[in-house]
Amino acid sequence: MSNPNRMPWVDTAKGLSIILVVMMYSAYNTGEYTGGVGFLHYAIGFATPFRMPEFFLISGLFLSQVIDRPWRRYVDRRVVHYLYFYVLWAIISIGLKIGIFSGDPAGMLHDLAMAIVQPYGVLWFIYMLAVFGVAIRVLRELRVPHLIVILAAAALQMWAPKPDSYALEQFAAYFVFFYLGFVLAPAIFRLVAWTQARPAIAVAGLLAWAVVNGLLVFSPGYAVQPVGMQMGLATWPPLHLALAVAGAVALCVAGGFLSKFASMEWLRWLGEHSLVVYVAFTIPMSIFRGVMLASGLLTDTGMLSLAVLLVSVISPVVLYFIVKRIGFGAFLFERPAWAHVDGPNATKASNKPMTQPVREAA
């Protein structure tokens, strides 16, 4: 059943986003070990411009409702909330991969220490949400005009610097999308509402966008590789930025269209619990891929990538339901009361899952 405090189209769009994210890691992780390219490589190649920008843009859509809260409460909801799950799952992932599977305790301690200043693995997204939460509040306090921030952030994104700090690199690459979600939220809400009332126009618009995006991505000069995608004309920084924004908005429209169908309830649910999948999918992904290749049961890059995708998405969901069923391990997906800094609201907030309602009460 849908949470009345959430907007179905937002969760449906997030469901599309998390599938694309897991698809990328599944395809490239498989391609790395098989040395081949499968059909999912082309699907994720198409999504290259907007795959992560959509996640960040949609994460900023409801920021205006909480941005002016007292600092302590804001930090609790927009910073500590994400850092709790980042730290917890970084410890789990590093402990399993380096400490147990690789048998390297010293390497484990090194990676744990580095994870404080350098986002670890796929968890970098959660790390950056916390960083963006602080950055945007500081900009708000300093009263920096939206236009100045957008122009500066867009320039950073197009410049695409490669500093020694991975956190700074990702900040430059994605802050503009988070900020655009914050600033353009009213316009995006109106657009989705308008297209929801006109499904034929929504479908026509999405088809036109898909054709343009595909032609620019797969234009001369493109190369689909086992690990990575070299785009064609879409590589040009200003065009890449434009395609990223257009693709992020298109996925919002697609979420609005699909959310009207009861058969898409599973996708909405997946989006509502997208962080459950995000924090936990890499462990079953690596194990399943390794078992399949070692056994020789499934070695075709395309089919193995698809199987890895399904296992990677379904396994965290199964774990989530097991935790709910047995009543143990809730801390994996729900922030406990001790992990709050907003004292008076800690008890109430501790009952919220990591996929907190997108429409928060002030």
Coordinates of C-alpha atoms in Angstrom, one line a residue:
M1 CA 0.0 0.0 0.0
S2 CA 1.3 3.5 -0.9
N3 CA 2.4 5.8 1.9
P4 CA -0.1 8.7 1.9
N5 CA 2.8 11.1 2.8
R6 CA 4.6 10.2 -0.5
M7 CA 4.0 11.1 -4.1
P8 CA 3.6 7.9 -6.2
W9 CA 5.2 9.4 -9.3
V10 CA 8.3 10.4 -7.4
D11 CA 8.8 6.9 -6.1
T12 CA 8.1 5.4 -9.5
A13 CA 10.8 7.6 -11.0
K14 CA 13.1 6.6 -8.2
G15 CA 12.3 3.0 -9.0
L16 CA 13.4 3.5 -12.6
S17 CA 16.5 5.2 -11.4
I18 CA 17.6 2.5 -9.0
I19 CA 17.1 -0.2 -11.7
L20 CA 19.3 1.8 -14.0
V21 CA 22.0 2.2 -11.4
V22 CA 22.1 -1.5 -10.5
M23 CA 22.0 -2.3 -14.2
M24 CA 25.1 -0.3 -14.8
Y25 CA 27.1 -2.0 -12.1
S26 CA 25.7 -5.4 -13.1
A27 CA 26.7 -4.9 -16.8
Y28 CA 30.1 -3.4 -16.1
N29 CA 31.0 -5.8 -13.3
T30 CA 30.1 -8.7 -15.5
G31 CA 31.9 -7.2 -18.6
E32 CA 35.0 -6.7 -16.5
Y33 CA 35.3 -10.5 -15.8
T34 CA 34.1 -11.8 -19.2
G35 CA 35.8 -9.2 -21.3
G36 CA 32.6 -9.0 -23.4
V37 CA 29.7 -6.7 -24.1
G38 CA 26.1 -7.7 -23.7
F39 CA 22.7 -6.1 -24.6
L40 CA 22.5 -4.4 -21.2
H41 CA 25.6 -2.5 -22.0
Y42 CA 23.7 -0.8 -24.8
A43 CA 20.7 -0.1 -22.5
I44 CA 23.0 1.5 -19.9
G45 CA 24.9 3.3 -22.6
F46 CA 21.7 5.0 -23.7
A47 CA 21.2 6.1 -20.0
T48 CA 24.7 7.3 -19.5
P49 CA 23.9 11.1 -19.6
F50 CA 21.1 11.0 -17.1
R51 CA 21.5 7.8 -15.0
M52 CA 22.9 9.5 -11.8
P53 CA 21.8 13.1 -12.5
E54 CA 18.2 11.9 -12.1
F55 CA 18.8 10.4 -8.7
F56 CA 20.3 13.7 -7.5
L57 CA 17.7 15.9 -9.1
I58 CA 14.9 14.0 -7.5
S59 CA 16.7 14.0 -4.2
G60 CA 16.5 17.8 -4.2
L61 CA 12.8 18.1 -5.1
F62 CA 11.5 18.4 -1.6
L63 CA 14.5 20.2 -0.1
S64 CA 12.6 23.5 0.0
Q65 CA 10.2 22.1 2.6
V66 CA 13.0 21.5 5.1
I67 CA 15.8 23.9 4.1
D68 CA 14.7 26.6 6.7
R69 CA 14.4 24.2 9.7
P70 CA 16.6 24.9 12.7
W71 CA 20.1 23.7 12.0
R72 CA 20.0 20.9 14.4
R73 CA 16.9 19.3 13.0
Y74 CA 18.0 20.0 9.4
V75 CA 21.3 18.3 10.0
D76 CA 19.6 15.3 11.7
R77 CA 17.3 14.7 8.7
R78 CA 19.5 15.7 5.7
V79 CA 23.0 14.9 6.9
V80 CA 23.2 12.5 9.9
H81 CA 20.4 10.3 8.3
Y82 CA 22.6 9.5 5.3
L83 CA 25.9 9.3 7.2
Y84 CA 24.4 6.7 9.5
F85 CA 23.7 4.3 6.6
Y86 CA 26.9 5.2 4.8
V87 CA 29.1 4.4 7.8
L88 CA 27.1 1.2 8.7
W89 CA 27.2 -0.2 5.2
A90 CA 30.8 0.9 4.6
I91 CA 31.8 -1.1 7.6
I92 CA 29.7 -4.1 6.4
S93 CA 31.0 -4.0 2.9
I94 CA 34.7 -3.4 3.7
G95 CA 34.6 -6.0 6.5
L96 CA 33.2 -8.7 4.2
K97 CA 35.1 -7.9 1.1
I98 CA 38.5 -7.0 2.5
G99 CA 38.5 -8.4 6.0
I100 CA 36.8 -11.8 5.4
F101 CA 36.8 -12.6 1.6
S102 CA 40.3 -11.2 1.0
G103 CA 41.7 -12.1 4.4
D104 CA 43.5 -8.7 4.7
P105 CA 42.8 -7.1 8.2
A106 CA 45.4 -4.4 7.6
G107 CA 43.8 -3.5 4.3
M108 CA 40.4 -3.5 5.9
L109 CA 41.5 -1.0 8.5
H110 CA 43.1 1.2 5.9
D111 CA 40.0 1.2 3.7
L112 CA 37.8 2.0 6.8
A113 CA 40.0 5.0 7.6
M114 CA 40.0 6.2 4.0
A115 CA 36.2 5.9 3.8
I116 CA 35.9 8.9 6.1
V117 CA 37.4 11.3 3.6
Q118 CA 37.0 9.3 0.4
P119 CA 33.5 7.9 -0.4
Y120 CA 33.7 4.1 -0.6
G121 CA 32.5 2.2 -3.6
V122 CA 28.9 2.6 -4.6
L123 CA 28.1 4.2 -1.3
W124 CA 29.5 7.5 -2.6
F125 CA 26.0 8.5 -3.6
I126 CA 24.8 8.5 0.0
Y127 CA 28.0 10.2 1.2
M128 CA 27.4 13.0 -1.4
L129 CA 23.8 13.5 -0.3
A130 CA 25.0 14.4 3.1
V131 CA 27.7 16.7 1.7
F132 CA 25.2 18.4 -0.6
G133 CA 22.8 18.8 2.3
V134 CA 25.5 20.8 4.2
A135 CA 26.6 22.8 1.1
I136 CA 23.1 23.9 0.1
R137 CA 22.2 25.0 3.6
V138 CA 25.4 27.1 3.8
L139 CA 24.7 28.7 0.5
R140 CA 21.2 29.4 1.7
E141 CA 22.5 31.0 4.9
L142 CA 24.9 33.2 2.8
R143 CA 22.0 34.2 0.6
V144 CA 23.8 33.4 -2.6
P145 CA 21.4 33.9 -5.6
H146 CA 20.2 30.8 -7.3
L147 CA 21.4 32.0 -10.7
I148 CA 25.0 32.4 -9.4
V149 CA 25.0 28.9 -7.8
I150 CA 23.5 27.3 -10.9
L151 CA 26.0 28.9 -13.2
A152 CA 29.0 28.1 -11.0
A153 CA 27.8 24.5 -10.5
A154 CA 27.1 24.0 -14.2
A155 CA 30.6 25.3 -15.0
L156 CA 32.1 22.8 -12.6
Q157 CA 30.1 20.0 -14.1
M158 CA 31.2 20.9 -17.6
W159 CA 34.8 21.4 -16.5
A160 CA 34.8 17.9 -14.9
P161 CA 38.0 18.3 -12.8
K162 CA 39.8 15.2 -11.7
P163 CA 41.3 16.1 -8.3
D164 CA 42.9 13.6 -6.0
S165 CA 39.8 13.8 -3.8
Y166 CA 37.0 11.6 -5.1
A167 CA 34.5 13.5 -3.0
L168 CA 35.5 16.8 -4.8
E169 CA 35.3 15.1 -8.2
Q170 CA 31.7 13.8 -7.5
F171 CA 30.7 17.2 -6.0
A172 CA 31.7 18.9 -9.3
A173 CA 30.0 16.3 -11.4
Y174 CA 26.6 16.2 -9.6
F175 CA 25.9 19.2 -7.3
V176 CA 24.3 21.1 -10.2
F177 CA 21.6 18.4 -10.5
F178 CA 20.8 18.4 -6.8
Y179 CA 20.5 22.2 -6.8
L180 CA 18.4 22.2 -9.9
G181 CA 16.0 19.8 -8.2
F182 CA 15.8 22.2 -5.3
V183 CA 15.2 25.3 -7.5
L184 CA 13.1 23.8 -10.3
A185 CA 10.9 21.6 -8.1
P186 CA 7.7 23.7 -8.6
A187 CA 8.1 23.7 -12.4
I188 CA 8.8 19.9 -12.4
F189 CA 5.8 19.2 -10.3
R190 CA 3.6 21.3 -12.7
L191 CA 5.1 19.6 -15.7
V192 CA 4.4 16.1 -14.3
A193 CA 0.9 17.0 -13.3
W194 CA 0.2 18.4 -16.8
T195 CA 1.6 15.4 -18.6
Q196 CA -0.3 13.0 -16.2
A197 CA -3.5 14.6 -17.4
R198 CA -2.4 14.2 -21.0
P199 CA -0.9 10.7 -21.4
A200 CA -0.8 10.8 -25.2
I201 CA 1.4 13.9 -25.1
A202 CA 3.6 12.4 -22.4
V203 CA 4.2 9.3 -24.5
A204 CA 4.9 11.3 -27.6
G205 CA 7.3 13.6 -25.7
L206 CA 9.1 10.7 -24.1
L207 CA 9.5 9.0 -27.5
A208 CA 10.9 12.2 -29.1
W209 CA 13.3 12.6 -26.2
A210 CA 14.5 9.0 -26.4
V211 CA 15.2 9.3 -30.2
V212 CA 17.2 12.5 -29.7
N213 CA 19.1 11.2 -26.7
G214 CA 19.9 7.9 -28.5
L215 CA 21.1 9.6 -31.7
L216 CA 23.4 11.9 -29.7
V217 CA 24.8 9.1 -27.5
F218 CA 25.3 6.6 -30.3
S219 CA 26.5 9.1 -32.9
P220 CA 29.9 8.6 -34.6
G221 CA 32.7 8.2 -32.2
Y222 CA 30.7 6.1 -29.6
A223 CA 32.2 2.9 -28.3
V224 CA 30.4 0.4 -26.0
Q225 CA 33.1 -1.2 -23.9
P226 CA 33.1 -4.1 -21.3
V227 CA 33.6 -1.5 -18.6
G228 CA 32.4 1.9 -19.6
M229 CA 30.7 3.8 -22.4
Q230 CA 32.3 6.3 -24.8
M231 CA 29.5 8.5 -26.1
G232 CA 29.5 10.2 -29.5
L233 CA 28.4 13.9 -29.8
A234 CA 26.9 13.7 -26.3
T235 CA 30.4 13.8 -24.9
W236 CA 30.6 17.6 -25.6
P237 CA 30.3 19.1 -22.1
P238 CA 27.5 21.6 -22.7
L239 CA 25.5 19.0 -24.6
H240 CA 26.2 16.3 -22.0
L241 CA 24.8 18.7 -19.3
A242 CA 21.7 19.5 -21.4
L243 CA 21.0 15.8 -22.0
A244 CA 21.5 15.0 -18.3
V245 CA 18.9 17.6 -17.3
A246 CA 16.5 16.6 -20.1
G247 CA 16.9 12.9 -19.2
A248 CA 16.3 13.6 -15.5
V249 CA 13.1 15.5 -16.3
A250 CA 12.1 12.8 -18.8
L251 CA 12.3 10.1 -16.1
C252 CA 10.1 12.3 -13.8
V253 CA 7.5 12.4 -16.6
A254 CA 7.9 8.7 -17.2
G255 CA 7.4 8.2 -13.5
G256 CA 4.2 10.2 -13.6
F257 CA 2.9 8.2 -16.6
L258 CA 3.7 4.8 -15.1
S259 CA 2.4 5.6 -11.6
K260 CA -1.1 5.6 -13.0
F261 CA -1.0 1.9 -13.7
A262 CA -1.7 -0.5 -10.9
S263 CA 0.6 -3.0 -12.5
M264 CA 3.5 -0.6 -11.8
E265 CA 3.0 -0.7 -8.0
W266 CA 6.0 -2.9 -7.6
L267 CA 8.1 -0.2 -9.3
R268 CA 6.7 2.5 -7.0
W269 CA 7.5 0.3 -4.0
L270 CA 11.0 -0.3 -5.2
G271 CA 11.5 3.4 -5.5
E272 CA 10.1 4.0 -2.0
H273 CA 12.7 1.6 -0.8
S274 CA 15.5 2.5 -3.3
L275 CA 18.1 3.0 -0.6
V276 CA 17.5 -0.5 0.8
V277 CA 18.5 -1.8 -2.6
Y278 CA 21.3 0.7 -3.1
V279 CA 23.2 0.0 0.1
A280 CA 23.0 -3.8 -0.2
F281 CA 23.1 -4.8 -3.8
T282 CA 26.8 -5.1 -4.4
I283 CA 27.4 -8.1 -2.1
P284 CA 24.9 -10.5 -3.8
M285 CA 26.0 -9.1 -7.1
S286 CA 29.7 -10.1 -6.6
I287 CA 28.8 -13.5 -5.0
F288 CA 26.4 -14.5 -7.7
R289 CA 28.6 -13.4 -10.6
G290 CA 31.5 -15.2 -9.2
V291 CA 29.6 -18.4 -8.6
M292 CA 28.1 -18.4 -12.1
L293 CA 31.5 -17.8 -13.8
A294 CA 33.3 -20.3 -11.7
S295 CA 30.7 -23.0 -12.3
G296 CA 30.4 -22.3 -16.0
L297 CA 26.6 -22.4 -15.7
L298 CA 26.1 -19.0 -17.2
T299 CA 29.0 -17.2 -19.1
D300 CA 27.3 -15.2 -21.8
T301 CA 27.8 -11.6 -21.0
G302 CA 24.3 -10.4 -21.9
M303 CA 22.4 -13.1 -20.1
L304 CA 24.7 -13.2 -17.1
S305 CA 24.4 -9.4 -16.8
L306 CA 20.6 -9.7 -16.8
A307 CA 20.7 -12.5 -14.1
V308 CA 23.1 -10.4 -12.0
L309 CA 20.8 -7.5 -12.3
L310 CA 17.8 -9.5 -11.1
V311 CA 19.6 -11.1 -8.2
S312 CA 21.1 -7.7 -7.2
V313 CA 17.7 -6.0 -7.0
I314 CA 15.8 -8.9 -5.5
S315 CA 18.3 -10.0 -2.8
P316 CA 18.2 -6.7 -0.8
V317 CA 14.3 -6.8 -1.0
V318 CA 14.3 -10.3 0.4
L319 CA 16.7 -9.3 3.2
Y320 CA 14.4 -6.4 4.0
F321 CA 11.4 -8.6 4.3
I322 CA 13.3 -11.1 6.4
V323 CA 14.3 -8.4 8.8
K324 CA 10.8 -7.2 9.0
R325 CA 9.5 -10.7 9.6
I326 CA 11.9 -11.8 12.3
G327 CA 12.1 -8.4 14.0
F328 CA 15.9 -8.5 14.2
G329 CA 18.3 -6.4 12.2
A330 CA 16.1 -3.4 11.8
F331 CA 19.1 -1.2 12.3
L332 CA 20.3 -2.2 8.8
F333 CA 17.4 -0.2 7.2
E334 CA 16.0 2.0 10.0
R335 CA 18.0 4.6 11.9
P336 CA 17.9 3.8 15.7
A337 CA 17.1 6.5 18.3
W338 CA 20.7 6.8 19.4
A339 CA 21.8 7.8 15.9
H340 CA 19.9 11.1 16.1
V341 CA 21.1 14.5 17.0
D342 CA 17.7 16.1 17.1
G343 CA 16.9 15.1 20.7
P344 CA 13.2 16.0 21.1
N345 CA 12.3 14.3 17.8
A346 CA 14.6 11.3 18.0
T347 CA 12.1 8.8 19.4
K348 CA 9.5 9.7 16.8
A349 CA 12.0 9.8 13.9
S350 CA 13.6 6.5 14.9
N351 CA 10.6 4.7 13.6
K352 CA 11.1 6.0 10.1
P353 CA 12.9 3.7 7.6
M354 CA 15.9 4.9 5.7
T355 CA 13.5 5.7 2.9
Q356 CA 12.0 8.6 4.8
P357 CA 8.8 10.2 3.4
V358 CA 9.6 12.6 0.7
R359 CA 7.1 15.1 2.0
E360 CA 8.3 15.9 5.5
A361 CA 6.3 17.9 8.0
A362 CA 7.9 21.2 8.9

